[in-house]
Each structure stands twice: as structure tokens, then as C-alpha cells.
Coordinates of C-alpha atoms in Angstrom, one line a residue:
Chain F
M1 CA 33.4 154.5 43.2
K2 CA 35.8 151.8 43.1
K3 CA 36.9 152.6 46.6
T4 CA 33.2 152.7 47.9
I5 CA 32.7 149.0 46.4
S6 CA 36.0 147.7 47.8
K7 CA 35.2 149.1 51.2
M8 CA 31.7 147.4 50.9
I9 CA 32.9 144.2 50.0
I10 CA 35.3 144.1 52.9
A11 CA 32.9 145.3 55.1
T12 CA 30.6 142.4 54.0
M13 CA 33.4 139.9 54.4
A14 CA 34.2 140.8 57.9
I15 CA 30.3 140.8 59.1
S16 CA 29.9 137.5 57.5
L17 CA 33.1 136.0 59.0
L18 CA 32.1 137.3 62.4
A19 CA 28.5 136.1 62.1
G20 CA 29.6 132.8 61.1
C21 CA 31.6 132.4 64.3
S22 CA 28.8 133.2 66.7
G23 CA 25.2 134.0 67.5
P24 CA 22.5 131.7 67.8
A25 CA 20.7 132.7 64.6
A26 CA 24.0 132.1 62.6
G27 CA 24.8 129.1 64.5
G28 CA 21.4 127.7 63.6
Q29 CA 22.0 128.4 59.9
S30 CA 25.2 126.7 60.0
G31 CA 23.9 123.9 61.7
A32 CA 21.3 123.2 59.2
A33 CA 24.0 123.4 56.4
S34 CA 26.3 120.9 58.3
K35 CA 23.5 118.5 58.7
A36 CA 22.9 118.7 55.2
A37 CA 26.3 118.0 54.3
A38 CA 26.4 115.0 56.8
A39 CA 23.2 113.7 55.2
S40 CA 24.8 113.6 51.7
T41 CA 27.1 110.8 52.7
E42 CA 24.3 108.5 54.3
G43 CA 25.5 105.4 56.0
V44 CA 29.1 106.8 56.5
Y45 CA 30.1 108.2 59.8
M46 CA 33.1 110.5 59.5
F47 CA 35.6 110.7 62.4
G48 CA 38.3 113.4 62.6
I49 CA 41.5 112.3 64.1
L50 CA 44.8 113.9 64.8
S51 CA 47.2 112.5 62.2
Y52 CA 49.4 109.6 62.9
L53 CA 52.7 109.5 61.0
N54 CA 52.8 105.8 60.1
M55 CA 49.0 104.9 59.5
T56 CA 46.8 105.9 56.7
E57 CA 43.2 107.1 57.3
D58 CA 41.8 103.6 56.0
D59 CA 44.2 101.9 58.6
M60 CA 42.8 104.1 61.2
A61 CA 39.1 103.3 60.0
L62 CA 39.9 99.5 60.3
I63 CA 41.2 100.1 64.0
M64 CA 37.8 102.0 64.7
D65 CA 35.8 99.4 63.4
G66 CA 37.6 96.7 65.3
R67 CA 36.8 98.6 68.6
K68 CA 33.0 98.4 67.9
P69 CA 32.4 95.1 69.8
A70 CA 34.4 96.5 72.8
I71 CA 32.5 99.8 73.2
K72 CA 29.1 97.8 72.8
Y73 CA 30.5 95.5 75.6
L74 CA 31.3 98.5 77.8
S75 CA 27.9 100.1 76.8
E76 CA 26.1 97.0 78.0
Q77 CA 28.1 97.0 81.5
G78 CA 27.0 100.5 81.9
V79 CA 30.5 101.6 81.7
A80 CA 30.4 103.3 78.4
K81 CA 28.2 106.3 78.1
Y82 CA 27.2 106.4 74.5
N83 CA 25.4 109.1 72.9
M84 CA 26.0 108.5 69.3
T85 CA 24.0 107.6 66.2
D86 CA 24.6 104.3 64.4
Q87 CA 28.2 104.6 63.0
G88 CA 27.4 102.5 59.9
T89 CA 30.7 102.5 57.8
I90 CA 33.3 104.5 59.7
K91 CA 35.5 106.7 57.5
V92 CA 38.4 108.7 59.1
K93 CA 40.0 112.1 58.0
F94 CA 43.5 113.1 59.5
Y95 CA 43.8 116.6 60.8
D96 CA 47.2 118.1 61.9
T97 CA 45.7 120.2 64.7
L98 CA 42.9 120.3 67.2
E99 CA 41.8 123.7 66.0
S100 CA 41.4 122.4 62.3
I101 CA 39.2 119.5 63.9
I102 CA 37.1 121.9 65.7
M103 CA 36.5 123.6 62.4
G104 CA 35.8 120.4 60.6
L105 CA 33.1 119.5 63.5
E106 CA 31.5 122.9 63.5
A107 CA 31.4 122.9 59.6
G108 CA 29.8 119.2 59.5
D109 CA 32.8 118.0 57.7
I110 CA 33.0 115.3 60.4
E111 CA 30.7 114.0 62.8
S112 CA 32.9 113.3 65.7
T113 CA 36.4 113.2 67.0
E114 CA 38.3 111.1 69.4
L115 CA 40.5 112.9 71.9
P116 CA 42.1 112.1 75.1
K117 CA 39.5 112.6 77.9
C118 CA 41.4 115.6 79.4
T119 CA 41.2 117.6 76.1
A120 CA 37.6 116.4 75.4
D121 CA 36.5 118.0 78.7
Y122 CA 38.6 121.2 78.0
L123 CA 37.0 121.3 74.5
V124 CA 33.5 121.1 75.7
A125 CA 34.0 123.5 78.8
H126 CA 35.2 126.1 76.1
N127 CA 33.0 125.4 73.2
D128 CA 29.3 125.3 73.8
K129 CA 28.5 123.9 70.2
L130 CA 30.1 120.7 71.1
E131 CA 29.4 117.9 73.7
V132 CA 31.0 114.5 74.8
K133 CA 29.5 111.7 72.8
L134 CA 31.3 108.8 74.3
S135 CA 32.9 108.6 77.8
Y136 CA 33.4 105.9 80.5
N137 CA 32.3 106.0 83.8
M138 CA 35.3 104.0 85.6
D139 CA 33.1 103.5 89.0
K140 CA 31.1 100.9 87.1
A141 CA 33.9 99.0 85.7
D142 CA 35.3 95.7 86.6
D143 CA 38.9 94.7 86.0
F144 CA 38.2 93.7 82.6
A145 CA 36.2 96.8 81.7
K146 CA 39.0 98.8 83.0
S147 CA 41.5 97.0 81.0
V148 CA 39.5 97.4 77.8
V149 CA 39.2 101.1 78.5
N150 CA 43.0 101.2 79.0
H151 CA 43.3 99.6 75.7
L152 CA 41.3 102.2 74.1
G153 CA 43.4 104.9 75.8
V154 CA 46.5 106.8 75.0
G155 CA 49.8 107.4 76.9
F156 CA 51.7 110.5 77.0
S157 CA 55.5 110.3 76.9
F158 CA 58.5 112.1 76.0
L159 CA 60.1 111.4 72.5
V160 CA 63.9 111.4 72.4
K161 CA 66.5 110.4 69.7
E162 CA 67.4 106.8 69.7
D163 CA 71.2 107.6 70.2
N164 CA 70.3 109.7 73.3
K165 CA 69.5 106.7 75.6
A166 CA 71.1 108.5 78.6
L167 CA 68.4 111.3 78.5
C168 CA 65.6 108.9 78.0
E169 CA 66.7 106.8 81.1
E170 CA 67.3 110.0 83.0
L171 CA 63.7 111.2 82.1
D172 CA 62.2 107.6 82.9
K173 CA 63.8 107.7 86.3
A174 CA 62.5 111.1 87.3
I175 CA 59.0 110.1 86.0
S176 CA 59.1 106.9 88.2
E177 CA 60.2 108.9 91.2
M178 CA 57.3 111.6 90.7
K179 CA 55.0 108.9 90.2
K180 CA 56.0 107.4 93.6
D181 CA 55.9 110.5 95.7
G182 CA 52.8 111.8 94.4
T183 CA 54.0 114.7 92.5
L184 CA 52.4 113.6 89.3
S185 CA 49.1 113.0 90.9
K186 CA 49.3 116.6 92.2
L187 CA 50.1 118.0 88.8
V188 CA 47.0 116.1 87.6
K189 CA 45.0 117.7 90.0
D190 CA 46.2 121.2 89.4
H191 CA 46.6 121.3 85.7
I192 CA 44.0 118.6 84.4
N193 CA 41.2 117.9 86.9
E194 CA 41.0 121.6 88.0
G195 CA 42.9 123.1 85.0
V196 CA 40.2 122.4 82.5
F197 CA 37.8 124.7 84.2
T198 CA 40.2 127.3 85.6
E199 CA 42.4 130.0 84.1
P200 CA 45.8 128.8 83.5
K201 CA 47.9 128.5 86.5
P202 CA 51.5 130.4 86.6
I203 CA 54.3 127.9 86.6
E204 CA 57.8 129.0 87.7
F205 CA 61.0 127.6 86.5
E206 CA 64.0 127.4 88.8
K207 CA 67.3 128.6 87.3
T208 CA 70.2 126.1 88.1
S209 CA 73.9 126.1 87.3
G210 CA 73.2 122.8 85.3
D211 CA 73.0 122.3 81.4
T212 CA 70.0 123.6 79.5
L213 CA 67.4 120.9 78.4
K214 CA 65.5 122.1 75.4
I215 CA 62.0 120.6 75.1
A216 CA 59.6 121.2 72.3
V217 CA 55.9 122.2 72.9
T218 CA 53.1 122.8 70.4
G219 CA 50.9 124.9 72.3
A220 CA 47.9 123.2 70.8
L221 CA 46.5 120.4 73.1
P222 CA 44.9 122.0 76.4
P223 CA 45.1 121.4 79.0
M224 CA 48.3 119.5 78.6
D225 CA 50.1 121.8 76.3
Y226 CA 48.7 125.4 75.6
V227 CA 49.8 129.1 75.7
A228 CA 48.3 131.5 78.4
P229 CA 46.9 134.7 77.5
D230 CA 50.2 136.4 78.5
G231 CA 52.0 134.0 76.0
S232 CA 53.6 132.1 78.6
F233 CA 53.5 128.4 78.4
A234 CA 50.7 126.6 80.5
G235 CA 49.3 123.2 81.1
F236 CA 50.3 119.9 82.6
N237 CA 53.4 119.4 80.3
T238 CA 54.7 122.9 81.4
G239 CA 54.3 122.0 85.0
L240 CA 56.0 118.7 84.6
C241 CA 58.8 120.2 82.9
A242 CA 59.3 122.7 85.7
E243 CA 59.3 119.9 88.3
L244 CA 61.8 118.0 85.9
G245 CA 64.2 120.8 85.9
K246 CA 64.2 120.8 89.6
R247 CA 64.8 117.1 89.8
L248 CA 67.3 116.7 87.0
K249 CA 69.1 120.1 88.1
K250 CA 68.9 121.4 84.6
N251 CA 67.5 124.6 83.1
I252 CA 64.5 123.9 80.9
E253 CA 63.9 125.8 78.0
L254 CA 60.6 125.3 76.3
I255 CA 60.4 125.9 72.6
Q256 CA 57.2 126.1 70.8
V257 CA 57.2 124.1 67.4
D258 CA 54.1 123.4 65.4
S259 CA 53.2 119.7 65.7
M260 CA 54.2 118.9 62.1
G261 CA 57.8 120.5 62.6
R262 CA 58.6 118.7 65.8
A263 CA 60.4 115.5 64.3
A264 CA 62.5 117.9 62.2
A265 CA 63.3 119.9 65.4
L266 CA 64.2 116.7 67.2
A267 CA 66.3 115.0 64.3
S268 CA 68.2 118.3 63.9
G269 CA 69.0 118.7 67.5
K270 CA 67.3 122.1 67.9
V271 CA 65.4 120.2 70.9
D272 CA 66.4 117.4 72.8
A273 CA 62.9 116.1 73.6
V274 CA 59.3 116.4 72.6
F275 CA 56.2 115.6 74.0
W276 CA 54.4 112.7 72.1
T277 CA 51.1 111.0 72.3
A278 CA 51.3 107.4 71.2
G279 CA 51.3 103.9 72.3
Q280 CA 48.9 102.4 74.7
N281 CA 47.6 103.8 77.8
G282 CA 50.3 103.0 80.2
N283 CA 47.9 101.1 82.6
T284 CA 47.7 98.2 80.4
S285 CA 49.9 95.0 80.7
A286 CA 50.8 91.9 78.5
E287 CA 50.3 89.7 81.6
E288 CA 46.9 90.9 82.2
D289 CA 45.7 90.6 78.7
E290 CA 46.7 87.0 78.9
R291 CA 45.0 86.5 82.1
F292 CA 41.7 87.7 80.4
E293 CA 42.4 85.7 77.5
K294 CA 42.5 82.4 79.3
S295 CA 39.9 82.9 82.0
G296 CA 37.4 85.5 80.5
T297 CA 33.9 84.7 79.6
E298 CA 32.9 84.1 75.9
E299 CA 31.9 87.4 75.5
Q300 CA 35.0 88.9 76.9
K301 CA 37.0 86.6 74.7
K302 CA 35.4 88.0 71.6
V303 CA 36.1 91.5 72.8
I304 CA 39.9 90.6 73.0
E305 CA 39.8 88.7 69.7
S306 CA 38.2 91.9 68.1
L307 CA 40.7 94.4 69.7
K308 CA 43.7 92.0 68.8
S309 CA 42.8 91.7 65.1
V310 CA 43.2 95.4 64.7
S311 CA 46.0 96.4 66.9
S312 CA 48.7 95.2 69.1
R313 CA 51.0 96.6 71.7
E314 CA 53.8 96.5 68.9
K315 CA 51.6 98.2 66.2
D316 CA 50.3 100.9 68.8
E317 CA 53.8 101.8 69.8
K318 CA 55.0 102.3 66.0
K319 CA 51.9 104.1 64.7
D320 CA 53.1 107.6 65.4
R321 CA 56.8 107.1 66.0
P322 CA 59.4 108.8 63.8
G323 CA 62.4 106.7 62.7
G324 CA 65.4 106.8 65.0
T325 CA 63.5 107.6 68.2
I326 CA 62.6 106.4 71.5
T327 CA 59.9 107.3 73.9
T328 CA 60.0 107.2 77.9
Q329 CA 57.4 105.4 79.9
P330 CA 54.1 107.2 79.9
Y331 CA 53.8 110.2 82.6
Y332 CA 50.2 110.3 82.1
S333 CA 47.6 107.8 80.8
D334 CA 44.1 108.7 79.7
Q335 CA 41.0 107.4 78.0
F336 CA 39.9 108.5 74.6
N337 CA 36.5 110.2 74.4
V338 CA 34.6 111.1 71.5
V339 CA 33.2 114.6 70.9
G340 CA 30.7 115.9 68.5
K341 CA 28.3 118.6 67.7
K342 CA 25.4 119.0 70.0
Chain J
M1 CA 28.2 132.1 75.1
T2 CA 27.5 135.4 73.1
L3 CA 30.0 136.9 70.8
F4 CA 31.0 139.5 73.5
D5 CA 32.0 136.7 75.8
K6 CA 34.0 135.0 73.2
L7 CA 35.7 138.3 71.9
D8 CA 36.4 139.0 75.7
K9 CA 37.9 135.6 76.1
I10 CA 40.1 136.0 72.9
L11 CA 41.1 139.7 72.9
I12 CA 40.9 141.0 76.5
Q13 CA 41.2 138.3 79.4
G14 CA 44.6 138.2 80.9
N15 CA 45.7 141.1 78.4
S16 CA 45.8 138.5 75.5
W17 CA 45.7 141.6 73.2
K18 CA 49.3 142.5 74.3
T19 CA 50.4 138.9 73.3
I20 CA 48.6 139.4 70.0
L21 CA 50.5 142.7 69.5
G22 CA 53.8 141.0 70.3
G23 CA 52.9 138.5 67.8
L24 CA 52.2 141.2 65.0
W25 CA 55.4 143.0 65.9
I26 CA 57.5 139.8 65.2
T27 CA 55.6 139.5 61.8
I28 CA 56.3 143.1 61.0
Q29 CA 60.0 143.0 61.9
I30 CA 60.5 139.8 59.9
S31 CA 58.7 141.3 56.7
L32 CA 60.4 144.6 57.0
F33 CA 64.1 143.3 57.2
A34 CA 63.3 140.6 54.6
L35 CA 62.1 143.1 52.4
I36 CA 65.0 145.6 52.8
L37 CA 67.5 142.7 52.3
G38 CA 65.4 141.1 49.5
T39 CA 65.2 144.5 47.7
I40 CA 69.0 145.0 47.8
L41 CA 69.6 141.3 46.7
G42 CA 66.9 141.6 44.0
A43 CA 68.5 144.7 42.6
L44 CA 71.8 142.7 42.4
I45 CA 70.4 139.8 40.9
C46 CA 68.3 142.0 38.3
F47 CA 71.8 143.7 37.5
L48 CA 73.4 140.2 36.8
R49 CA 70.2 138.9 34.8
T50 CA 70.5 141.9 32.6
R51 CA 74.2 141.5 31.7
K52 CA 75.4 140.4 28.5
N53 CA 78.1 138.0 30.3
P54 CA 76.4 134.5 29.7
V55 CA 77.9 133.3 33.2
A56 CA 76.3 136.1 35.1
R57 CA 73.0 135.7 33.2
T58 CA 72.8 132.1 34.0
I59 CA 73.7 132.2 37.5
A60 CA 71.0 134.7 38.1
K61 CA 68.5 132.7 35.8
V62 CA 69.1 129.7 38.2
Y63 CA 68.7 131.7 41.3
I64 CA 65.6 133.0 40.1
A65 CA 64.2 129.6 39.0
V66 CA 65.2 127.7 42.1
L67 CA 63.7 130.5 44.6
R68 CA 60.6 131.3 42.8
G69 CA 59.9 127.6 41.9
T70 CA 60.2 126.2 45.3
P71 CA 57.8 126.7 48.4
V72 CA 59.3 129.1 50.8
L73 CA 58.2 126.8 53.7
M74 CA 60.5 124.1 52.4
L75 CA 63.4 126.6 52.1
L76 CA 62.6 127.7 55.6
L77 CA 62.9 124.3 57.1
L78 CA 65.9 123.5 54.9
L79 CA 67.9 126.5 56.2
Y80 CA 66.9 126.4 60.0
Y81 CA 67.1 122.6 60.4
G82 CA 69.8 121.9 58.0
V83 CA 72.2 124.6 56.5
F84 CA 72.2 126.9 59.4
V85 CA 71.6 124.2 62.3
R86 CA 75.1 124.7 63.6
A87 CA 75.7 128.3 62.9
G88 CA 74.2 129.7 66.1
L89 CA 71.7 132.1 64.2
T90 CA 68.5 133.0 65.9
S91 CA 65.3 131.6 64.2
V92 CA 64.1 135.2 63.4
T93 CA 67.4 135.7 61.6
V94 CA 66.9 132.5 59.6
A95 CA 63.4 133.5 58.7
V96 CA 64.7 136.9 57.5
I97 CA 67.4 135.3 55.3
T98 CA 64.8 132.8 53.9
F99 CA 62.3 135.2 53.0
A100 CA 64.8 137.9 51.8
L101 CA 66.2 135.0 49.5
N102 CA 62.7 134.1 48.3
V103 CA 61.3 137.8 47.9
S104 CA 64.8 138.7 46.0
A105 CA 63.8 136.4 43.3
H106 CA 60.6 138.1 42.8
I107 CA 61.9 141.5 43.0
A108 CA 64.7 140.9 40.5
E109 CA 62.1 139.7 38.1
L110 CA 59.8 142.6 38.5
L111 CA 62.8 145.0 38.2
R112 CA 63.8 143.4 35.0
S113 CA 60.3 143.6 33.6
A114 CA 60.1 147.3 34.5
F115 CA 63.7 148.0 32.9
E116 CA 62.3 146.3 29.6
A117 CA 59.1 148.3 29.8
A118 CA 60.9 151.6 30.4
D119 CA 61.2 153.8 27.1
K120 CA 64.6 153.1 25.9
G121 CA 64.2 155.9 23.2
Q122 CA 64.3 158.6 26.1
A123 CA 67.4 157.3 27.5
E124 CA 69.1 157.3 24.0
A125 CA 67.8 160.9 23.6
A126 CA 69.3 162.1 27.1
R127 CA 72.8 160.6 25.7
T128 CA 72.6 162.6 22.6
L129 CA 71.8 165.5 24.6
G130 CA 75.3 165.1 26.3
F131 CA 74.0 163.2 29.6
S132 CA 76.3 160.7 31.0
A133 CA 75.4 157.1 31.1
W134 CA 74.9 157.2 34.8
D135 CA 73.0 160.5 34.6
A136 CA 70.7 159.1 31.8
F137 CA 70.1 156.1 34.0
R138 CA 69.7 158.1 37.3
L139 CA 67.3 160.9 35.8
V140 CA 65.7 159.5 32.9
T141 CA 65.3 155.5 32.9
F142 CA 65.3 154.9 37.0
P143 CA 62.3 157.2 37.7
Q144 CA 60.4 155.4 35.0
V145 CA 61.5 151.9 36.2
L146 CA 60.2 153.1 39.7
R147 CA 56.8 154.3 38.3
I148 CA 56.2 150.9 36.5
A149 CA 57.6 148.6 39.3
K150 CA 55.7 150.4 42.0
P151 CA 52.1 148.4 41.9
V152 CA 53.8 145.0 41.5
Y153 CA 56.3 145.9 44.2
Q154 CA 53.5 146.9 46.5
S155 CA 51.9 143.4 45.9
T156 CA 55.1 141.7 46.6
I157 CA 55.4 143.2 50.0
V158 CA 51.7 142.3 50.8
N159 CA 52.5 138.7 49.6
L160 CA 55.7 138.6 51.7
I161 CA 53.7 139.6 55.1
Q162 CA 51.5 136.7 54.1
W163 CA 54.2 134.2 53.4
T164 CA 55.8 134.8 56.8
S165 CA 52.8 133.2 58.4
V166 CA 54.7 129.9 58.1
V167 CA 57.5 130.7 60.6
G168 CA 55.8 128.9 63.4
Y169 CA 57.6 125.8 61.9
I170 CA 60.9 127.4 63.1
T171 CA 59.8 128.2 66.5
I172 CA 59.0 131.8 66.0
T173 CA 55.9 133.0 67.7
D174 CA 54.6 135.5 65.1
L175 CA 50.9 136.8 64.5
T176 CA 49.7 133.3 63.2
R177 CA 51.3 131.5 65.9
V178 CA 49.8 133.8 68.5
I179 CA 46.4 133.4 66.7
N180 CA 46.9 129.7 66.6
N181 CA 47.7 129.5 70.4
T182 CA 44.6 131.6 71.1
A183 CA 42.5 129.5 69.0
S184 CA 43.7 126.5 70.9
R185 CA 43.4 128.1 74.4
T186 CA 39.8 129.5 73.7
M187 CA 38.6 126.6 71.7
Q188 CA 36.9 129.2 69.3
P189 CA 39.1 128.8 66.1
L190 CA 36.8 130.3 63.5
L191 CA 36.2 133.6 65.4
T192 CA 40.1 133.8 66.2
I193 CA 41.0 133.0 62.8
A194 CA 38.7 135.7 61.3
I195 CA 40.3 138.3 63.9
G196 CA 43.6 137.1 62.6
M197 CA 42.5 137.7 59.1
L198 CA 41.4 141.1 59.8
I199 CA 44.7 142.0 61.4
Y200 CA 46.6 140.7 58.2
L201 CA 44.0 142.7 56.2
A202 CA 44.9 145.8 58.3
L203 CA 48.3 145.5 57.8
S204 CA 48.0 145.0 54.0
Y205 CA 45.9 148.2 53.9
I206 CA 48.7 149.9 55.7
V207 CA 51.1 149.0 53.0
F208 CA 48.7 150.2 50.4
G209 CA 48.3 153.5 52.5
I210 CA 52.1 154.1 52.7
F211 CA 52.4 153.7 48.7
A212 CA 49.3 155.9 48.1
L213 CA 50.9 158.8 50.3
T214 CA 54.1 158.3 48.5
D215 CA 52.1 158.9 45.4
R216 CA 50.4 161.7 46.8
F217 CA 53.8 163.3 47.7
S218 CA 55.4 162.4 44.5
K219 CA 52.5 164.3 42.7
R220 CA 52.8 167.2 44.8
G221 CA 56.8 167.2 44.4
G222 CA 56.2 167.1 40.5
D223 CA 53.5 169.9 40.8
E224 CA 55.9 172.2 42.8
G225 CA 58.7 171.0 40.5

């Protein structure tokens, strides 16, 4: 009797789990539940964000609040494609992984999340419950609008130990060369522009007689960094590493570490470099900011003022940097898009 | 996207089931070796814990208190990124050591409580009948200890398998890590995690099944005897 009851409990658990994950009927029910959950905190707009080391959720909410005039301006210029309800008071919830953000979105725990455009595109291409709520049409953007979008963006760099400046310089040099000779653009085309919609492309690493460079990957931020069905590392970062190996004449060993364990892996010397998303989009410049501050329209100046009140180049660089580390120049820069439930 | 499409993407496409099985095999290896080492260590600690010598007893008490009272993830990180950082051990070896240490403290305590619950009168009776101390332990006390400890030991094994799910922090691609990777690739975390849970559940039931089989064999052995 006991056995039958326990079998029934397990079967019910399994069916409810599977039903909760798929199927239009179940999706409809969970959608209704999530709307009810969201409605219970009326006037508060919950954003889910991948955690920053040196910032609290309240700090991040302030930054997002300070961005509102900029997004309004871009929307009026026809640059920002906006499909969001009135955000009211913004609150931020930090998540350690992208998958927990997706679960938070699907459960209605948060209403939107902010992600690099490439990841946002990948997400909506593979999960039909979600859609992009805020993106930017750069064809319509003038210089100022481009600069604002870049300020709202993100740069992807390598993080290395402060006492390993030689490696930082070596990587910086190789990144500059790859930018010049078009290698990075080709990697972007293969792994980001096309990679979002296609199966992971196989990446080959050349064996050399040189040293081994150990680089940490998380496998948790497609299409930059993820793991193919056969268990091999895939995505833009892996392609970049294969190319770096050739240029630096080093064997590359990719080591998968959970995102929260990366700083410990770097500090202990288990890895030499880790991929890091911090700092501003690499296409911004202090000179350009100064030019707009001096010669921009009143409206543009207000946008700059609002952005400056909540963030700066220095603050942005420090917000996610572990102590005793430095970053290379960004090898890829992206906009931040907002994704939410359909 | 239908449930079938999602399952196909998670389990079939690109032979991802092979990668999931690979992760499962790592989880089994770590759990099994940690269990063997942990049981030996646990028996040793239990031996020290039940001695009259206060030094031996205190060492065992501190060992059990520290290892049972601290999160195994912290111990894992401390050993991998600190204590053994220059030792040249593989991450799987460090994981086996960590989980063996942790589980040994639990096993030491479960063995001690089983010894305390065993009927001492029977051992004394065996001694008065002329059994040596070793024979009284081997033939009278030990079988009772085994019988008393078995259900808790079984739960400890299942707990151990679940605790190993944090080894991703030290670069190991176990079942949880493979499930997380698959969730990130497919962007279907809920369904992928549900599948992962079912695999862990199946693993636990295999453990329960093995114990049920040993029960059946021992009963049959008893009947024949």
C-alpha cells in the first residue's frame, strides 16, 4: 500500500513538473498566476539583473531610474523600440545565472531583464514565451543617439590578475590586431550574427609547443559562452580563444567554472584569465562625451546630466571588478536590450 | 514549441543524451569513491570517538563537529583553491576527498549511535559463553550494528549524491553542470532542471533498490541458515 502511494506521489510530481514546463494549457495557467503575482506589487516594476560584485540591488535600481530620460529621448528619436508598460518605481533583483533569470521571468517573479543584445536575441530565438521589450534601431541613430546607446551598453573583456600585466598587454595587443585585420568581425558574424540562429559551430584549437594559457568559461551566456550538445565549448568566446592561441602561439585550455567561482579560480591561479562583462561599451569616449556636453541641445544636455548623475566611466569599471584584478580592452561591445514575457 | 520539440532539443539533438550520461557517470564516480573512503574514515573516527582515552575522543569530537557543522561547498572551495592548490591533484580527486571527509563525519555519528543502540547484554552473554572479545564483536555486536545503521546509511548515501551537485564550482562537469549547460544552451531551464531532478531521483531509487536487494539476500541467507 505504502509503495503504491509513494509511486503515485512521484508520478504526480513528475507529471506536474513536465506540465508546468510546457504545453499551451499549462503555460496559460502559469501566465495567469504570474500576472496575479506581478499585480500584487502594483506600481513597482521588477527588473532581474545578473549580479554585480560591488553594487547592491538598490544602487542598480537608481542607475536604471537615471537612464529613463535617456531611453525616453531615444524613443522620441525613433531609435528605441519600446514595448514596455509604465515602469513606475523600478526595483532590481540580482540573479547569479541567466537560467535563474529565465525561471524568474517565466514565474512572474520579475517583469523584465536587461541583457546584452546578442544574448537577448539568442534567448527569444530559443524560448517562445519571451520577447524583446526594448531594443535600439541604430540605422535611425545620429551621433548623439549612438553615443547614448553605447553608454547604456556593455563591453566584454578578459579579467586577469593585477600582477599579471604582461598577459594583459599580450591579450590587448592581440585584440587590437584582430580588430584591425577583421578577424573579430568574422568571429562576430560566425558566432553572434549567425550563431544565434544556427547550431553551435565546431571550433578547432591548434596544438603548439608553447605554454598553456588557462581561461575560465562559464558556459552560461550564449551565444558568447556556452556548451554544445556534445559537451564541447562553443560560442564567440571559444572562437576568440582558438584565434588567440594561434596568435600567441600558446595552447589554450578552457576550464568551466561557475560564474560565482570565477574570481576564486583566478585568485588561486587555477586559471590565468576569465571572461568578464563589465565597464562601458568599448565604443564610448571621454572626448565625445565632452563634445556633446558643450555643444549639445538642451534636451541632450539633460540626458547627459541624468546619465552622469548615476554612473560614470570610473564607477562602471569598478561595479563588477574583483580586487587585485585588471581587464583588457573590450574585444566585443554590445547594447543592452530588455527582455520580458510575451 | 511543443513539449516534444523541447525534449528533442534537450535530450536528442547533437547526441546531448551522451553528454548527460557523461555527467551522470562523473557524479556516480565522485559519490562512489567518496562513499568508500568516507566509510573507512568514518569507522576510524567512530573507533576514536568511542575510546576511553580523552585525547582520542576529543580529536574525534572536534573532527565531527567541524565537518558536520560547516557547508560542504565552503570546504570544497577551501580545499581546491586553498589547501591543495599547489598539490597537483585533479579536481575530481579533491572532490572525492572533500565529500569523503564530510560524509565520514556523518557515518562516524551514525555508527556510534548504532553501537549504542546494540544490545550490550548479548555481547556480554557471548563472552560468558567463552567467545573471545573479537568473536563477540564479529558475531554478535557487529551484525546488530549493521542492521540498525542500514536505513540511516542508505539516506546518507542519497544525501551524498545530492551534495555532489556543487562540484561545478571547482571546474567539474557533473550531472548538475551538464543540466545547467543544457538549460543555458536550450534556454529551457524549467524543463531541463525537471529532467535533471528525475535523473537524480532515479539514482536515489537505484540506491534504495540495491539496499532492498541486500535485505532480500540477507533474509534468504537467514532462512537457509
